[in-house]
Coordinates of C-alpha atoms in Angstrom, one line a residue:
M1 CA 90.8 42.7 12.0
S2 CA 90.5 44.5 15.4
S3 CA 88.4 43.1 18.2
P4 CA 85.0 44.7 18.8
A5 CA 84.6 47.1 21.7
V6 CA 83.4 45.6 24.9
S7 CA 79.6 46.1 25.2
A8 CA 78.9 43.7 28.1
V9 CA 80.8 42.8 31.3
L10 CA 80.2 39.6 33.3
F11 CA 81.1 39.9 37.0
D12 CA 81.6 37.0 39.3
A13 CA 80.1 37.4 42.8
D14 CA 82.3 36.0 45.5
G15 CA 85.7 37.6 45.5
V16 CA 84.8 40.2 42.8
V17 CA 81.5 41.9 43.8
Q18 CA 81.2 40.6 47.4
R19 CA 83.4 39.4 50.3
P20 CA 82.8 37.4 53.5
S21 CA 81.5 39.6 56.4
R22 CA 82.4 37.0 59.1
D23 CA 84.7 34.0 59.6
W24 CA 82.5 31.4 58.0
W25 CA 85.3 28.8 58.0
S26 CA 85.7 28.8 61.8
R27 CA 81.9 28.5 62.3
L28 CA 81.6 25.5 60.0
T29 CA 84.6 23.7 61.4
A30 CA 83.3 24.1 64.9
L31 CA 80.0 22.3 64.0
V32 CA 81.7 18.9 64.7
P33 CA 84.0 17.9 67.6
A34 CA 86.8 16.7 65.4
D35 CA 88.0 16.7 61.8
G36 CA 86.4 20.0 61.1
E37 CA 88.3 20.5 57.8
A38 CA 87.1 17.2 56.5
F39 CA 83.6 18.1 57.5
V40 CA 83.7 21.4 55.6
A41 CA 85.1 19.5 52.6
D42 CA 82.1 17.2 52.8
L43 CA 79.7 20.2 52.9
M44 CA 81.3 21.6 49.8
R45 CA 81.0 18.3 47.9
A46 CA 77.4 18.1 49.0
E47 CA 76.7 21.6 47.6
K48 CA 77.9 20.8 44.1
P49 CA 74.7 19.2 42.7
A50 CA 72.6 22.1 44.0
L51 CA 74.9 24.6 42.2
V52 CA 73.4 23.2 38.9
G53 CA 69.9 23.1 40.3
K54 CA 69.8 19.4 41.3
G55 CA 68.3 18.8 44.7
D56 CA 67.8 21.1 47.6
F57 CA 70.9 22.5 49.3
R58 CA 69.2 22.5 52.7
D59 CA 68.5 18.8 52.4
A60 CA 72.1 18.1 51.4
V61 CA 73.4 20.0 54.5
A62 CA 71.0 18.2 56.7
D63 CA 72.3 14.9 55.3
V64 CA 75.9 15.9 56.1
L65 CA 75.0 16.9 59.6
R66 CA 73.4 13.5 60.2
R67 CA 76.3 11.6 58.6
W68 CA 78.7 13.4 60.9
D69 CA 76.4 13.1 63.9
S70 CA 76.8 16.9 64.4
P71 CA 74.8 18.4 67.3
A72 CA 74.4 21.6 65.3
S73 CA 71.0 22.7 64.0
L74 CA 70.4 23.1 60.3
A75 CA 69.9 26.8 60.8
D76 CA 73.3 27.1 62.4
A77 CA 74.9 25.2 59.5
L78 CA 73.2 27.3 56.9
E79 CA 73.8 30.7 58.4
P80 CA 77.4 31.2 57.2
W81 CA 76.2 31.1 53.6
S82 CA 74.6 34.5 54.3
W83 CA 77.8 36.0 55.7
F84 CA 78.8 38.2 52.8
D85 CA 78.6 41.9 51.9
A86 CA 78.8 43.6 48.5
E87 CA 81.6 46.0 48.1
P88 CA 80.0 49.5 47.6
A89 CA 82.8 50.8 45.4
V90 CA 82.5 47.9 43.0
I91 CA 78.7 48.4 42.8
A92 CA 79.4 52.1 42.1
L93 CA 81.7 51.1 39.2
I94 CA 79.1 48.8 37.8
Q95 CA 76.4 51.5 37.9
S96 CA 78.8 54.0 36.2
L97 CA 79.3 51.5 33.4
R98 CA 75.6 50.9 33.0
T99 CA 75.0 54.7 32.9
A100 CA 77.5 54.8 30.0
G101 CA 75.5 52.2 28.2
V102 CA 77.7 49.1 28.9
G103 CA 75.7 46.0 29.9
C104 CA 76.7 44.6 33.3
H105 CA 75.7 41.2 34.3
L106 CA 76.2 38.8 37.3
A107 CA 77.7 35.5 36.4
T108 CA 78.0 33.3 39.5
N109 CA 77.9 29.7 40.7
Q110 CA 75.2 29.6 43.5
Q111 CA 72.7 27.2 44.8
A112 CA 69.0 28.3 45.1
Y113 CA 69.2 28.9 48.9
R114 CA 72.0 31.5 48.5
R115 CA 70.5 32.8 45.2
A116 CA 67.4 33.8 47.1
I117 CA 69.5 35.7 49.7
M118 CA 71.3 37.6 47.0
Q119 CA 68.5 38.2 44.5
D120 CA 65.4 38.4 46.6
E121 CA 66.6 39.6 50.1
R122 CA 69.4 41.9 49.1
G123 CA 68.2 43.1 45.7
Y124 CA 71.2 42.1 43.5
G125 CA 68.9 42.1 40.5
A126 CA 68.7 45.9 40.6
W127 CA 72.4 46.3 40.3
F128 CA 72.7 44.3 37.0
D129 CA 71.1 44.2 33.6
Q130 CA 70.8 40.4 33.9
T131 CA 71.8 37.8 36.5
F132 CA 73.0 34.4 35.5
Y133 CA 73.0 32.0 38.5
S134 CA 74.3 28.5 37.8
C135 CA 71.4 26.9 39.7
D136 CA 69.0 28.6 37.2
L137 CA 71.0 27.7 34.1
G138 CA 71.6 24.1 35.2
L139 CA 75.3 24.7 34.3
A140 CA 78.2 25.9 36.3
K141 CA 81.6 27.5 35.7
P142 CA 84.1 26.6 34.4
D143 CA 82.0 24.5 32.0
P144 CA 82.2 26.2 28.6
A145 CA 78.5 25.5 28.2
Y146 CA 77.8 27.9 31.0
F147 CA 79.3 30.7 29.0
R148 CA 77.7 29.7 25.8
A149 CA 74.3 29.8 27.5
I150 CA 75.0 33.4 28.7
L151 CA 76.1 34.4 25.2
G152 CA 72.9 33.0 23.8
A153 CA 70.9 35.1 26.3
L154 CA 72.9 38.2 25.7
R155 CA 73.1 37.9 21.9
V156 CA 76.4 39.7 22.0
P157 CA 79.5 38.4 20.1
A158 CA 81.9 36.7 22.4
P159 CA 84.9 39.0 21.8
A160 CA 82.6 41.9 22.9
V161 CA 82.1 40.4 26.3
L162 CA 84.5 40.7 29.2
F163 CA 84.3 38.2 32.1
I164 CA 85.9 38.9 35.5
D165 CA 86.5 36.2 38.1
D166 CA 88.8 35.3 41.0
N167 CA 89.2 31.7 39.8
E168 CA 91.7 30.9 37.1
D169 CA 89.8 27.8 35.9
N170 CA 86.7 29.9 35.4
V171 CA 88.8 32.5 33.4
A172 CA 90.1 29.6 31.2
G173 CA 86.5 28.4 30.6
A174 CA 85.5 31.8 29.4
L175 CA 88.5 32.2 27.2
S176 CA 87.8 28.8 25.6
V177 CA 84.6 30.1 24.1
G178 CA 86.1 33.3 22.8
L179 CA 85.2 35.8 25.6
R180 CA 87.7 38.3 26.9
A181 CA 88.4 37.2 30.5
E182 CA 90.5 38.5 33.3
Y183 CA 91.5 37.2 36.8
Y184 CA 90.7 39.7 39.6
D185 CA 90.3 39.4 43.3
L186 CA 88.9 42.0 45.6
S187 CA 91.9 41.7 47.8
A188 CA 93.8 43.6 45.1
G189 CA 91.7 46.6 45.8
V190 CA 89.0 48.3 43.8
P191 CA 91.4 50.6 42.0
A192 CA 92.9 47.5 40.4
L193 CA 89.5 46.6 39.1
A194 CA 89.1 50.1 37.7
D195 CA 92.4 49.8 35.9
L196 CA 91.4 46.4 34.5
L197 CA 88.2 47.8 33.0
R198 CA 90.1 50.8 31.5
R199 CA 92.6 48.4 29.8
H200 CA 89.6 47.0 27.9
G201 CA 88.5 50.5 26.8
L202 CA 85.7 50.8 29.2
P203 CA 84.6 54.3 30.3
I204 CA 86.0 54.5 33.9
P205 CA 87.0 57.9 35.0
V206 CA 90.7 58.3 36.1

């Protein structure tokens, strides 16, 4: 039996739809006088509970700043999480798919602070049929339960859903519950994304 046609596409955010607009790594490592890499690793660990909606990310960052005795303000430490821009050509591809009747959805791991920037300040909700932020679901990629929750909301058979992400573990998580899933990174160029979509039978003009 042949697989059903793709009727919904799930797009990751960072590395697929959007890219950094400034050098966030240099900013964060400069917030402490020494061991900047370890400091950033601590920030990333502190972010993880907030990615599934547990605790306030701003409080977690403030705790890390105190623990490291950083002279930086909370605002300075939070600012790099806003340093991203959506890729216009990717958004254009998404809108062409939606016009053709293909459901396009955002599937991203984000804490509520960054979700508010994306959804409320920059209007990401208007670009997608539905948005699935990990902090809202209480589940994060690559947990298979994250993908099962999305399937439940979409009410679309798993083989009819294509998931695109720049993280191999996330791709594996999607495959484990029966989704079609592909690795893609914006650094490969938007034409590579168009080719990927065409390979799955989606209506992307040549």
